[in-house]
Every structure is written in C-alpha cells, then in structure tokens.
Amino acid sequence: MEKIKIKDRVLTGDRPTGRLHLGHYLGSLKNRVKLQDEYQTFVLIADIQALTDYYDRTEIISKSVFELMKDYLAVGIDLNKTTICLQSMLPAIHELTVLYMNMVTLAQIQRNPTVKEELKNKAFKQSPPLGFVCYPVSQAADITAFGARFVPVGEDQLPIIELAREVVKRFNRLYKNSPLIEPTAILGEAKRLPGIDGQAKMSKSLNNAIYLSDSQQELKEKIKKMYTDPNRIHANVPGKVSGNPVFIYHNAFNSDKAEVKDLKTRYQTGKVSDTEVKEKLFKAMDNFLAPIREKRQSYDGQEKELLEILIAGTKKADEITKQTLNSVKESMGLVRW
Ligand code: TRP
C-alpha cells in the first residue's frame, strides 16, 4: 500500500495595517505562491500583532484584514492549497504566548536587532507597551502553533524567527515529548527592495511604496518621480547602474532581459535618457501588475464572501493550534482534565 506522505507545513503572516506593496511581493508573497504547491500552507493575518502599532486606531486593522485578503488572492494564493486565518480568533496562540513568556528573557528581546530597529523607528514616547515587547514571543507562538517547518519572510524578520528557534530549543531541552518543531526562515529573491525615493527599504511609513493595488496612473506617476543617479543631469552623462532603483526594478520586473541589458549599456555610456529608461520600466511593471490589479478588483465589494473564507480557514487553524496547545501542556506536565 502506498504510504501517505504528510506534508510539511509553511506558515507566514502579515500585520493588517494597510495594503501590500512590491517589497512584500518580492520578499515573501512570491515565495508563498510557489511553496503552496509543495507544502501545506497557512497565512496568518496577525491582527493582535498589529495592535502594537495601531491599538488606538483599530478601525484601520479591521479594514486592512480584507485588503490583505484581496492582495493574497490577487497574486495567486490558492484557497485549495493555502489556509487564511485570523490571529485574534485563535485563542490557542495566545495561551501558548503566555506559556512561552517564561522561556524568554527581557534581555533576549532587548538585544534582538529587529526589535531594536523598530524601537528606534517608532520612538515610543515614554517606554514601549508590553504588547510590543512581547510580540516576538507571540510570533514564536504563531509559528509553533501550526507546527510550521518553513517560514517565508523578508530579511528584516530573520532575528524574530531566530528567537522562535531559541524558544523551541529551550522548550525541547526542558520538557519531554515536545511537539515543537524548530522553524527555518525562507528568504525571498530580492532581500530588500528600495523605495521609489532611493531609500534602502520600501515601506508604507516612509511613503515610498508601489502597491499591488496601485492604478496605472499611480504607477506612472511614481515611476516618473523615481530616484535615479543624481549626478546624471543630462542624457549624455554616463550613469551608475548598480544600486540605482530604476535598474533594480528593471531587474526584478522586466522580463525582456535583452532590453534591460541594452538600457544598462546605454545608461553607462550616456546614450539613453532617464525618460526612456523609465518609460520602459513603466511598460514592464504595468504588464506585471495589470493582471494582479484586475483580479484584485474582482473582490471589491465582496467582503461577505471574504469573511466566509476567513471563518472557514480560522476554524481549521483553530483545531490545529488547539492540538499543539494540548500537547504543549501535556509535555510541560501541567494538571489537566
Ligand atoms: N512580524 C511579521 C511582519 O511584521 C508578521 C507576522 C506575524 C509573521 N506572525 C507571523 C510572519 C508569523 C511570519 C510568521 O511582517
């Protein structure tokens, strides 16, 4: 008899704080779409984690849950292969967080590079809310609750996944018959996509992002004002290709590799205008985004259907995460009935 192969699981998540942009796409979404063919995939909409930024603007969180779902479905997340679920409706994750809090020290969080970076950017007025301080622990709970072996994420998330690995190692040393699996991060092809302003990272808060849902007009305007080589004041001045956002985007989104090569050569020898480079980039990126935009629009006004999808996915996730919680409590030797 043929042995049934149990598929490894993949889990990833997003904070519902807005629409997704091309940085998210290259960093993680593209990988999710690929991995769902091979692994049992879960996507967690981390609305509790979003409270760390938006606890005083929760209406943004609830609205963004549906924006995220539209982005997922538009880029090719397939509901036959991927389960989409909502963190706040999965109580087992929050119980696990409380248990794990005893296995992580404050110093461990404080020296985490991602946490440090966020603390710097957010500049909390007095001291950071405990919800923020504990989010890496809660993310370890997200990942382990699903028994995920792989976690597709952007580079900035690596230290958070590392912390989850530390929690698992600690737990497995402490308790027998642990159900916990050490997760491995899977990085996207472009580690970090720069913003249209040339800053190292595309991000909503820096206001330098191109969104999956941007209209053709918005795309055109953003490319038009995109940062290029500042020394190139005229088309006949030889320009720098490496590190130049226009060419990083050409590399990532223009499938006509011969055209990209030709543009680069002419750019470096002062034989092409920025306008031509940008017009060709617009064409390439619009070809890439048009079908995504169209599919995304087909979900406009379909919030009821999207909610049904989310309820069904969360129900499935609830069963899985509760099983993990039970095994964790058992492994810890807590009194249960
Ligand atoms: N911290 C992630 C981000 O800001 C979102 C997230 C929440 C996540 N839970 C997760 C990512 C679990 C991977 C796995 O992008």
PDB file of N, CA and C in Angstrom, residues 138-233:
ATOM      1  N   SER A 138       4.963  36.169  20.943  1.00  0.00           N
ATOM      2  CA  SER A 138       3.688  35.807  20.318  1.00  0.00           C
ATOM      3  C   SER A 138       3.911  35.265  18.904  1.00  0.00           C
ATOM      4  N   GLN A 139       4.912  35.805  18.218  1.00  0.00           N
ATOM      5  CA  GLN A 139       5.201  35.288  16.876  1.00  0.00           C
ATOM      6  C   GLN A 139       5.796  33.877  16.932  1.00  0.00           C
ATOM      7  N   ALA A 140       6.556  33.604  17.991  1.00  0.00           N
ATOM      8  CA  ALA A 140       7.050  32.231  18.184  1.00  0.00           C
ATOM      9  C   ALA A 140       5.850  31.300  18.397  1.00  0.00           C
ATOM     10  N   ALA A 141       4.843  31.808  19.091  1.00  0.00           N
ATOM     11  CA  ALA A 141       3.624  31.019  19.302  1.00  0.00           C
ATOM     12  C   ALA A 141       2.886  30.800  17.970  1.00  0.00           C
ATOM     13  N   ASP A 142       2.806  31.843  17.151  1.00  0.00           N
ATOM     14  CA  ASP A 142       2.160  31.718  15.827  1.00  0.00           C
ATOM     15  C   ASP A 142       2.776  30.543  15.065  1.00  0.00           C
ATOM     16  N   ILE A 143       4.105  30.585  15.007  1.00  0.00           N
ATOM     17  CA  ILE A 143       4.822  29.645  14.144  1.00  0.00           C
ATOM     18  C   ILE A 143       4.711  28.219  14.671  1.00  0.00           C
ATOM     19  N   THR A 144       4.949  28.073  15.982  1.00  0.00           N
ATOM     20  CA  THR A 144       4.955  26.716  16.546  1.00  0.00           C
ATOM     21  C   THR A 144       3.554  26.132  16.675  1.00  0.00           C
ATOM     22  N   ALA A 145       2.560  27.003  16.857  1.00  0.00           N
ATOM     23  CA  ALA A 145       1.188  26.505  16.999  1.00  0.00           C
ATOM     24  C   ALA A 145       0.774  25.700  15.774  1.00  0.00           C
ATOM     25  N   PHE A 146       1.307  26.109  14.617  1.00  0.00           N
ATOM     26  CA  PHE A 146       0.962  25.421  13.368  1.00  0.00           C
ATOM     27  C   PHE A 146       1.937  24.290  13.054  1.00  0.00           C
ATOM     28  N   GLY A 147       2.953  24.148  13.878  1.00  0.00           N
ATOM     29  CA  GLY A 147       3.969  23.133  13.588  1.00  0.00           C
ATOM     30  C   GLY A 147       4.686  23.429  12.285  1.00  0.00           C
ATOM     31  N   ALA A 148       4.901  24.732  12.025  1.00  0.00           N
ATOM     32  CA  ALA A 148       5.499  25.101  10.736  1.00  0.00           C
ATOM     33  C   ALA A 148       6.991  24.786  10.701  1.00  0.00           C
ATOM     34  N   ARG A 149       7.415  24.164   9.622  1.00  0.00           N
ATOM     35  CA  ARG A 149       8.834  23.897   9.426  1.00  0.00           C
ATOM     36  C   ARG A 149       9.491  25.076   8.696  1.00  0.00           C
ATOM     37  N   PHE A 150       8.750  25.688   7.787  1.00  0.00           N
ATOM     38  CA  PHE A 150       9.307  26.783   6.993  1.00  0.00           C
ATOM     39  C   PHE A 150       8.478  28.059   7.134  1.00  0.00           C
ATOM     40  N   VAL A 151       9.185  29.190   7.148  1.00  0.00           N
ATOM     41  CA  VAL A 151       8.527  30.486   7.303  1.00  0.00           C
ATOM     42  C   VAL A 151       9.071  31.459   6.253  1.00  0.00           C
ATOM     43  N   PRO A 152       8.345  31.696   5.162  1.00  0.00           N
ATOM     44  CA  PRO A 152       8.826  32.657   4.163  1.00  0.00           C
ATOM     45  C   PRO A 152       8.641  34.087   4.667  1.00  0.00           C
ATOM     46  N   VAL A 153       9.745  34.797   4.781  1.00  0.00           N
ATOM     47  CA  VAL A 153       9.688  36.168   5.305  1.00  0.00           C
ATOM     48  C   VAL A 153      10.724  37.056   4.629  1.00  0.00           C
ATOM     49  N   GLY A 154      10.587  38.346   4.842  1.00  0.00           N
ATOM     50  CA  GLY A 154      11.603  39.297   4.395  1.00  0.00           C
ATOM     51  C   GLY A 154      12.788  39.260   5.361  1.00  0.00           C
ATOM     52  N   GLU A 155      13.892  39.811   4.884  1.00  0.00           N
ATOM     53  CA  GLU A 155      15.136  39.762   5.649  1.00  0.00           C
ATOM     54  C   GLU A 155      15.015  40.351   7.058  1.00  0.00           C
ATOM     55  N   ASP A 156      14.221  41.408   7.179  1.00  0.00           N
ATOM     56  CA  ASP A 156      14.112  42.086   8.479  1.00  0.00           C
ATOM     57  C   ASP A 156      13.508  41.185   9.564  1.00  0.00           C
ATOM     58  N   GLN A 157      12.859  40.104   9.150  1.00  0.00           N
ATOM     59  CA  GLN A 157      12.221  39.218  10.126  1.00  0.00           C
ATOM     60  C   GLN A 157      13.135  38.105  10.648  1.00  0.00           C
ATOM     61  N   LEU A 158      14.332  37.987  10.063  1.00  0.00           N
ATOM     62  CA  LEU A 158      15.218  36.874  10.457  1.00  0.00           C
ATOM     63  C   LEU A 158      15.473  36.777  11.970  1.00  0.00           C
ATOM     64  N   PRO A 159      15.779  37.897  12.636  1.00  0.00           N
ATOM     65  CA  PRO A 159      16.028  37.792  14.080  1.00  0.00           C
ATOM     66  C   PRO A 159      14.795  37.330  14.874  1.00  0.00           C
ATOM     67  N   ILE A 160      13.623  37.611  14.353  1.00  0.00           N
ATOM     68  CA  ILE A 160      12.400  37.190  15.059  1.00  0.00           C
ATOM     69  C   ILE A 160      12.211  35.679  14.906  1.00  0.00           C
ATOM     70  N   ILE A 161      12.534  35.167  13.725  1.00  0.00           N
ATOM     71  CA  ILE A 161      12.450  33.714  13.513  1.00  0.00           C
ATOM     72  C   ILE A 161      13.525  33.019  14.358  1.00  0.00           C
ATOM     73  N   GLU A 162      14.686  33.673  14.465  1.00  0.00           N
ATOM     74  CA  GLU A 162      15.769  33.121  15.288  1.00  0.00           C
ATOM     75  C   GLU A 162      15.304  32.985  16.738  1.00  0.00           C
ATOM     76  N   LEU A 163      14.570  33.983  17.202  1.00  0.00           N
ATOM     77  CA  LEU A 163      14.058  33.919  18.578  1.00  0.00           C
ATOM     78  C   LEU A 163      13.090  32.737  18.736  1.00  0.00           C
ATOM     79  N   ALA A 164      12.271  32.518  17.728  1.00  0.00           N
ATOM     80  CA  ALA A 164      11.335  31.379  17.775  1.00  0.00           C
ATOM     81  C   ALA A 164      12.121  30.070  17.874  1.00  0.00           C
ATOM     82  N   ARG A 165      13.231  30.001  17.145  1.00  0.00           N
ATOM     83  CA  ARG A 165      14.074  28.790  17.219  1.00  0.00           C
ATOM     84  C   ARG A 165      14.631  28.607  18.629  1.00  0.00           C
ATOM     85  N   GLU A 166      15.034  29.713  19.241  1.00  0.00           N
ATOM     86  CA  GLU A 166      15.569  29.641  20.605  1.00  0.00           C
ATOM     87  C   GLU A 166      14.508  29.162  21.591  1.00  0.00           C
ATOM     88  N   VAL A 167      13.291  29.657  21.423  1.00  0.00           N
ATOM     89  CA  VAL A 167      12.200  29.222  22.299  1.00  0.00           C
ATOM     90  C   VAL A 167      11.994  27.712  22.161  1.00  0.00           C
ATOM     91  N   VAL A 168      11.976  27.244  20.928  1.00  0.00           N
ATOM     92  CA  VAL A 168      11.758  25.811  20.694  1.00  0.00           C
ATOM     93  C   VAL A 168      12.887  24.984  21.304  1.00  0.00           C
ATOM     94  N   LYS A 169      14.123  25.438  21.082  1.00  0.00           N
ATOM     95  CA  LYS A 169      15.266  24.687  21.635  1.00  0.00           C
ATOM     96  C   LYS A 169      15.173  24.628  23.152  1.00  0.00           C
ATOM     97  N   ARG A 170      14.862  25.753  23.760  1.00  0.00           N
ATOM     98  CA  ARG A 170      14.759  25.824  25.222  1.00  0.00           C
ATOM     99  C   ARG A 170      13.665  24.866  25.701  1.00  0.00           C
ATOM    100  N   PHE A 171      12.518  24.938  25.037  1.00  0.00           N
ATOM    101  CA  PHE A 171      11.380  24.096  25.421  1.00  0.00           C
ATOM    102  C   PHE A 171      11.755  22.621  25.304  1.00  0.00           C
ATOM    103  N   ASN A 172      12.370  22.289  24.195  1.00  0.00           N
ATOM    104  CA  ASN A 172      12.702  20.879  23.945  1.00  0.00           C
ATOM    105  C   ASN A 172      13.772  20.346  24.902  1.00  0.00           C
ATOM    106  N   ARG A 173      14.606  21.229  25.403  1.00  0.00           N
ATOM    107  CA  ARG A 173      15.580  20.808  26.414  1.00  0.00           C
ATOM    108  C   ARG A 173      14.892  20.586  27.759  1.00  0.00           C
ATOM    109  N   LEU A 174      13.906  21.423  28.030  1.00  0.00           N
ATOM    110  CA  LEU A 174      13.247  21.378  29.341  1.00  0.00           C
ATOM    111  C   LEU A 174      12.255  20.235  29.501  1.00  0.00           C
ATOM    112  N   TYR A 175      11.503  19.942  28.436  1.00  0.00           N
ATOM    113  CA  TYR A 175      10.380  19.012  28.574  1.00  0.00           C
ATOM    114  C   TYR A 175      10.479  17.824  27.623  1.00  0.00           C
ATOM    115  N   LYS A 176       9.941  16.723  28.115  1.00  0.00           N
ATOM    116  CA  LYS A 176       9.938  15.501  27.286  1.00  0.00           C
ATOM    117  C   LYS A 176       8.738  15.506  26.338  1.00  0.00           C
ATOM    118  N   ASN A 177       8.834  14.723  25.291  1.00  0.00           N
ATOM    119  CA  ASN A 177       7.740  14.556  24.323  1.00  0.00           C
ATOM    120  C   ASN A 177       7.206  15.891  23.790  1.00  0.00           C
ATOM    121  N   SER A 178       8.115  16.787  23.499  1.00  0.00           N
ATOM    122  CA  SER A 178       7.681  18.088  22.984  1.00  0.00           C
ATOM    123  C   SER A 178       7.159  17.955  21.561  1.00  0.00           C
ATOM    124  N   PRO A 179       6.056  18.647  21.244  1.00  0.00           N
ATOM    125  CA  PRO A 179       5.551  18.610  19.867  1.00  0.00           C
ATOM    126  C   PRO A 179       6.185  19.700  18.995  1.00  0.00           C
ATOM    127  N   LEU A 180       7.090  20.506  19.572  1.00  0.00           N
ATOM    128  CA  LEU A 180       7.526  21.713  18.856  1.00  0.00           C
ATOM    129  C   LEU A 180       8.605  21.442  17.816  1.00  0.00           C
ATOM    130  N   ILE A 181       8.453  22.105  16.678  1.00  0.00           N
ATOM    131  CA  ILE A 181       9.387  21.966  15.559  1.00  0.00           C
ATOM    132  C   ILE A 181      10.173  23.270  15.409  1.00  0.00           C
ATOM    133  N   GLU A 182      11.493  23.141  15.224  1.00  0.00           N
ATOM    134  CA  GLU A 182      12.325  24.334  15.001  1.00  0.00           C
ATOM    135  C   GLU A 182      12.074  24.877  13.600  1.00  0.00           C
ATOM    136  N   PRO A 183      11.633  26.114  13.493  1.00  0.00           N
ATOM    137  CA  PRO A 183      11.315  26.642  12.159  1.00  0.00           C
ATOM    138  C   PRO A 183      12.551  27.177  11.416  1.00  0.00           C
ATOM    139  N   THR A 184      12.477  27.180  10.112  1.00  0.00           N
ATOM    140  CA  THR A 184      13.532  27.740   9.272  1.00  0.00           C
ATOM    141  C   THR A 184      12.933  28.849   8.406  1.00  0.00           C
ATOM    142  N   ALA A 185      13.616  29.981   8.363  1.00  0.00           N
ATOM    143  CA  ALA A 185      13.142  31.093   7.527  1.00  0.00           C
ATOM    144  C   ALA A 185      13.506  30.838   6.071  1.00  0.00           C
ATOM    145  N   ILE A 186      12.627  31.243   5.175  1.00  0.00           N
ATOM    146  CA  ILE A 186      12.951  31.182   3.745  1.00  0.00           C
ATOM    147  C   ILE A 186      12.884  32.604   3.196  1.00  0.00           C
ATOM    148  N   LEU A 187      14.033  33.063   2.699  1.00  0.00           N
ATOM    149  CA  LEU A 187      14.102  34.448   2.218  1.00  0.00           C
ATOM    150  C   LEU A 187      13.678  34.570   0.762  1.00  0.00           C
ATOM    151  N   GLY A 188      13.120  35.713   0.436  1.00  0.00           N
ATOM    152  CA  GLY A 188      12.740  35.999  -0.946  1.00  0.00           C
ATOM    153  C   GLY A 188      13.967  36.295  -1.792  1.00  0.00           C
ATOM    154  N   GLU A 189      13.752  36.426  -3.102  1.00  0.00           N
ATOM    155  CA  GLU A 189      14.895  36.610  -4.007  1.00  0.00           C
ATOM    156  C   GLU A 189      15.545  37.991  -3.845  1.00  0.00           C
ATOM    157  N   ALA A 190      14.726  39.015  -3.751  1.00  0.00           N
ATOM    158  CA  ALA A 190      15.291  40.343  -3.508  1.00  0.00           C
ATOM    159  C   ALA A 190      15.229  40.557  -2.011  1.00  0.00           C
ATOM    160  N   LYS A 191      16.392  40.670  -1.395  1.00  0.00           N
ATOM    161  CA  LYS A 191      16.404  40.770   0.057  1.00  0.00           C
ATOM    162  C   LYS A 191      15.637  42.010   0.505  1.00  0.00           C
ATOM    163  N   ARG A 192      15.941  43.104  -0.107  1.00  0.00           N
ATOM    164  CA  ARG A 192      15.276  44.337   0.242  1.00  0.00           C
ATOM    165  C   ARG A 192      15.058  45.147  -1.026  1.00  0.00           C
ATOM    166  N   LEU A 193      13.826  45.496  -1.303  1.00  0.00           N
ATOM    167  CA  LEU A 193      13.560  46.320  -2.471  1.00  0.00           C
ATOM    168  C   LEU A 193      13.612  47.783  -2.015  1.00  0.00           C
ATOM    169  N   PRO A 194      14.407  48.633  -2.712  1.00  0.00           N
ATOM    170  CA  PRO A 194      14.451  50.031  -2.270  1.00  0.00           C
ATOM    171  C   PRO A 194      13.138  50.740  -2.560  1.00  0.00           C
ATOM    172  N   GLY A 195      12.929  51.852  -1.882  1.00  0.00           N
ATOM    173  CA  GLY A 195      11.744  52.663  -2.149  1.00  0.00           C
ATOM    174  C   GLY A 195      11.937  53.482  -3.413  1.00  0.00           C
ATOM    175  N   ILE A 196      10.867  54.089  -3.913  1.00  0.00           N
ATOM    176  CA  ILE A 196      10.989  54.887  -5.139  1.00  0.00           C
ATOM    177  C   ILE A 196      11.834  56.136  -4.894  1.00  0.00           C
ATOM    178  N   ASP A 197      12.057  56.473  -3.601  1.00  0.00           N
ATOM    179  CA  ASP A 197      12.880  57.630  -3.273  1.00  0.00           C
ATOM    180  C   ASP A 197      14.358  57.256  -3.118  1.00  0.00           C
ATOM    181  N   GLY A 198      14.665  55.959  -3.356  1.00  0.00           N
ATOM    182  CA  GLY A 198      16.065  55.533  -3.260  1.00  0.00           C
ATOM    183  C   GLY A 198      16.473  55.076  -1.868  1.00  0.00           C
ATOM    184  N   GLN A 199      15.586  55.259  -0.878  1.00  0.00           N
ATOM    185  CA  GLN A 199      15.914  54.755   0.465  1.00  0.00           C
ATOM    186  C   GLN A 199      15.973  53.236   0.420  1.00  0.00           C
ATOM    187  N   ALA A 200      16.766  52.670   1.359  1.00  0.00           N
ATOM    188  CA  ALA A 200      17.074  51.234   1.301  1.00  0.00           C
ATOM    189  C   ALA A 200      15.845  50.340   1.320  1.00  0.00           C
ATOM    190  N   LYS A 201      14.776  50.765   1.968  1.00  0.00           N
ATOM    191  CA  LYS A 201      13.644  49.864   2.126  1.00  0.00           C
ATOM    192  C   LYS A 201      12.336  50.508   1.675  1.00  0.00           C
ATOM    193  N   MET A 202      11.557  49.723   0.911  1.00  0.00           N
ATOM    194  CA  MET A 202      10.223  50.179   0.539  1.00  0.00           C
ATOM    195  C   MET A 202       9.320  49.987   1.747  1.00  0.00           C
ATOM    196  N   SER A 203       8.635  51.030   2.156  1.00  0.00           N
ATOM    197  CA  SER A 203       7.765  50.877   3.317  1.00  0.00           C
ATOM    198  C   SER A 203       6.654  51.914   3.324  1.00  0.00           C
ATOM    199  N   LYS A 204       5.541  51.481   3.882  1.00  0.00           N
ATOM    200  CA  LYS A 204       4.378  52.364   3.938  1.00  0.00           C
ATOM    201  C   LYS A 204       4.702  53.621   4.731  1.00  0.00           C
ATOM    202  N   SER A 205       5.392  53.442   5.866  1.00  0.00           N
ATOM    203  CA  SER A 205       5.622  54.601   6.734  1.00  0.00           C
ATOM    204  C   SER A 205       6.593  55.598   6.097  1.00  0.00           C
ATOM    205  N   LEU A 206       7.439  55.131   5.187  1.00  0.00           N
ATOM    206  CA  LEU A 206       8.349  56.060   4.513  1.00  0.00           C
ATOM    207  C   LEU A 206       7.685  56.697   3.291  1.00  0.00           C
ATOM    208  N   ASN A 207       6.471  56.238   2.999  1.00  0.00           N
ATOM    209  CA  ASN A 207       5.712  56.814   1.886  1.00  0.00           C
ATOM    210  C   ASN A 207       6.474  56.706   0.558  1.00  0.00           C
ATOM    211  N   ASN A 208       7.098  55.554   0.336  1.00  0.00           N
ATOM    212  CA  ASN A 208       7.898  55.390  -0.882  1.00  0.00           C
ATOM    213  C   ASN A 208       7.589  54.055  -1.580  1.00  0.00           C
ATOM    214  N   ALA A 209       6.341  53.603  -1.410  1.00  0.00           N
ATOM    215  CA  ALA A 209       5.987  52.257  -1.882  1.00  0.00           C
ATOM    216  C   ALA A 209       5.137  52.277  -3.149  1.00  0.00           C
ATOM    217  N   ILE A 210       5.289  51.215  -3.939  1.00  0.00           N
ATOM    218  CA  ILE A 210       4.366  50.942  -5.042  1.00  0.00           C
ATOM    219  C   ILE A 210       3.509  49.762  -4.597  1.00  0.00           C
ATOM    220  N   TYR A 211       2.207  49.978  -4.566  1.00  0.00           N
ATOM    221  CA  TYR A 211       1.298  48.940  -4.065  1.00  0.00           C
ATOM    222  C   TYR A 211       0.808  48.031  -5.185  1.00  0.00           C
ATOM    223  N   LEU A 212       0.499  46.781  -4.793  1.00  0.00           N
ATOM    224  CA  LEU A 212      -0.065  45.829  -5.759  1.00  0.00           C
ATOM    225  C   LEU A 212      -1.362  46.385  -6.334  1.00  0.00           C
ATOM    226  N   SER A 213      -2.029  47.215  -5.551  1.00  0.00           N
ATOM    227  CA  SER A 213      -3.336  47.743  -5.959  1.00  0.00           C
ATOM    228  C   SER A 213      -3.246  49.123  -6.599  1.00  0.00           C
ATOM    229  N   ASP A 214      -2.058  49.657  -6.812  1.00  0.00           N
ATOM    230  CA  ASP A 214      -1.953  50.976  -7.444  1.00  0.00           C
ATOM    231  C   ASP A 214      -2.549  50.954  -8.851  1.00  0.00           C
ATOM    232  N   SER A 215      -3.218  52.051  -9.206  1.00  0.00           N
ATOM    233  CA  SER A 215      -3.780  52.151 -10.554  1.00  0.00           C
ATOM    234  C   SER A 215      -2.642  52.404 -11.539  1.00  0.00           C
ATOM    235  N   GLN A 216      -2.991  52.269 -12.824  1.00  0.00           N
ATOM    236  CA  GLN A 216      -1.991  52.513 -13.868  1.00  0.00           C
ATOM    237  C   GLN A 216      -1.424  53.938 -13.746  1.00  0.00           C
ATOM    238  N   GLN A 217      -2.320  54.865 -13.450  1.00  0.00           N
ATOM    239  CA  GLN A 217      -1.918  56.267 -13.326  1.00  0.00           C
ATOM    240  C   GLN A 217      -0.962  56.476 -12.152  1.00  0.00           C
ATOM    241  N   GLU A 218      -1.314  55.866 -11.017  1.00  0.00           N
ATOM    242  CA  GLU A 218      -0.446  55.982  -9.834  1.00  0.00           C
ATOM    243  C   GLU A 218       0.931  55.391 -10.120  1.00  0.00           C
ATOM    244  N   LEU A 219       0.926  54.247 -10.802  1.00  0.00           N
ATOM    245  CA  LEU A 219       2.194  53.597 -11.147  1.00  0.00           C
ATOM    246  C   LEU A 219       3.044  54.536 -12.004  1.00  0.00           C
ATOM    247  N   LYS A 220       2.382  55.130 -13.004  1.00  0.00           N
ATOM    248  CA  LYS A 220       3.102  56.017 -13.928  1.00  0.00           C
ATOM    249  C   LYS A 220       3.736  57.177 -13.170  1.00  0.00           C
ATOM    250  N   GLU A 221       2.949  57.800 -12.296  1.00  0.00           N
ATOM    251  CA  GLU A 221       3.464  58.965 -11.553  1.00  0.00           C
ATOM    252  C   GLU A 221       4.613  58.580 -10.625  1.00  0.00           C
ATOM    253  N   LYS A 222       4.483  57.419  -9.993  1.00  0.00           N
ATOM    254  CA  LYS A 222       5.544  57.002  -9.065  1.00  0.00           C
ATOM    255  C   LYS A 222       6.846  56.718  -9.811  1.00  0.00           C
ATOM    256  N   ILE A 223       6.733  56.088 -10.964  1.00  0.00           N
ATOM    257  CA  ILE A 223       7.953  55.787 -11.722  1.00  0.00           C
ATOM    258  C   ILE A 223       8.581  57.087 -12.245  1.00  0.00           C
ATOM    259  N   LYS A 224       7.709  58.014 -12.623  1.00  0.00           N
ATOM    260  CA  LYS A 224       8.194  59.290 -13.149  1.00  0.00           C
ATOM    261  C   LYS A 224       9.061  60.016 -12.122  1.00  0.00           C
ATOM    262  N   LYS A 225       8.653  59.971 -10.876  1.00  0.00           N
ATOM    263  CA  LYS A 225       9.442  60.706  -9.877  1.00  0.00           C
ATOM    264  C   LYS A 225      10.458  59.815  -9.161  1.00  0.00           C
ATOM    265  N   MET A 226      10.668  58.611  -9.691  1.00  0.00           N
ATOM    266  CA  MET A 226      11.607  57.688  -9.051  1.00  0.00           C
ATOM    267  C   MET A 226      13.029  58.252  -9.042  1.00  0.00           C
ATOM    268  N   TYR A 227      13.691  58.010  -7.921  1.00  0.00           N
ATOM    269  CA  TYR A 227      15.080  58.440  -7.731  1.00  0.00           C
ATOM    270  C   TYR A 227      16.000  57.644  -8.658  1.00  0.00           C
ATOM    271  N   THR A 228      16.913  58.342  -9.343  1.00  0.00           N
ATOM    272  CA  THR A 228      17.906  57.638 -10.169  1.00  0.00           C
ATOM    273  C   THR A 228      19.306  58.139  -9.777  1.00  0.00           C
ATOM    274  N   ASP A 229      20.241  58.049 -10.683  1.00  0.00           N
ATOM    275  CA  ASP A 229      21.582  58.553 -10.391  1.00  0.00           C
ATOM    276  C   ASP A 229      21.542  60.084 -10.373  1.00  0.00           C
ATOM    277  N   PRO A 230      21.762  60.697  -9.202  1.00  0.00           N
ATOM    278  CA  PRO A 230      21.597  62.156  -9.077  1.00  0.00           C
ATOM    279  C   PRO A 230      22.652  62.949  -9.854  1.00  0.00           C
ATOM    280  N   ASN A 231      23.767  62.289 -10.189  1.00  0.00           N
ATOM    281  CA  ASN A 231      24.826  63.003 -10.926  1.00  0.00           C
ATOM    282  C   ASN A 231      24.518  63.147 -12.406  1.00  0.00           C
ATOM    283  N   ARG A 232      23.474  62.449 -12.814  1.00  0.00           N
ATOM    284  CA  ARG A 232      23.195  62.419 -14.238  1.00  0.00           C
ATOM    285  C   ARG A 232      22.201  63.524 -14.573  1.00  0.00           C
ATOM    286  N   ILE A 233      22.732  64.696 -14.892  1.00  0.00           N
ATOM    287  CA  ILE A 233      21.841  65.828 -15.124  1.00  0.00           C
ATOM    288  C   ILE A 233      21.402  65.920 -16.581  1.00  0.00           C
TER     289      ILE A 233
END
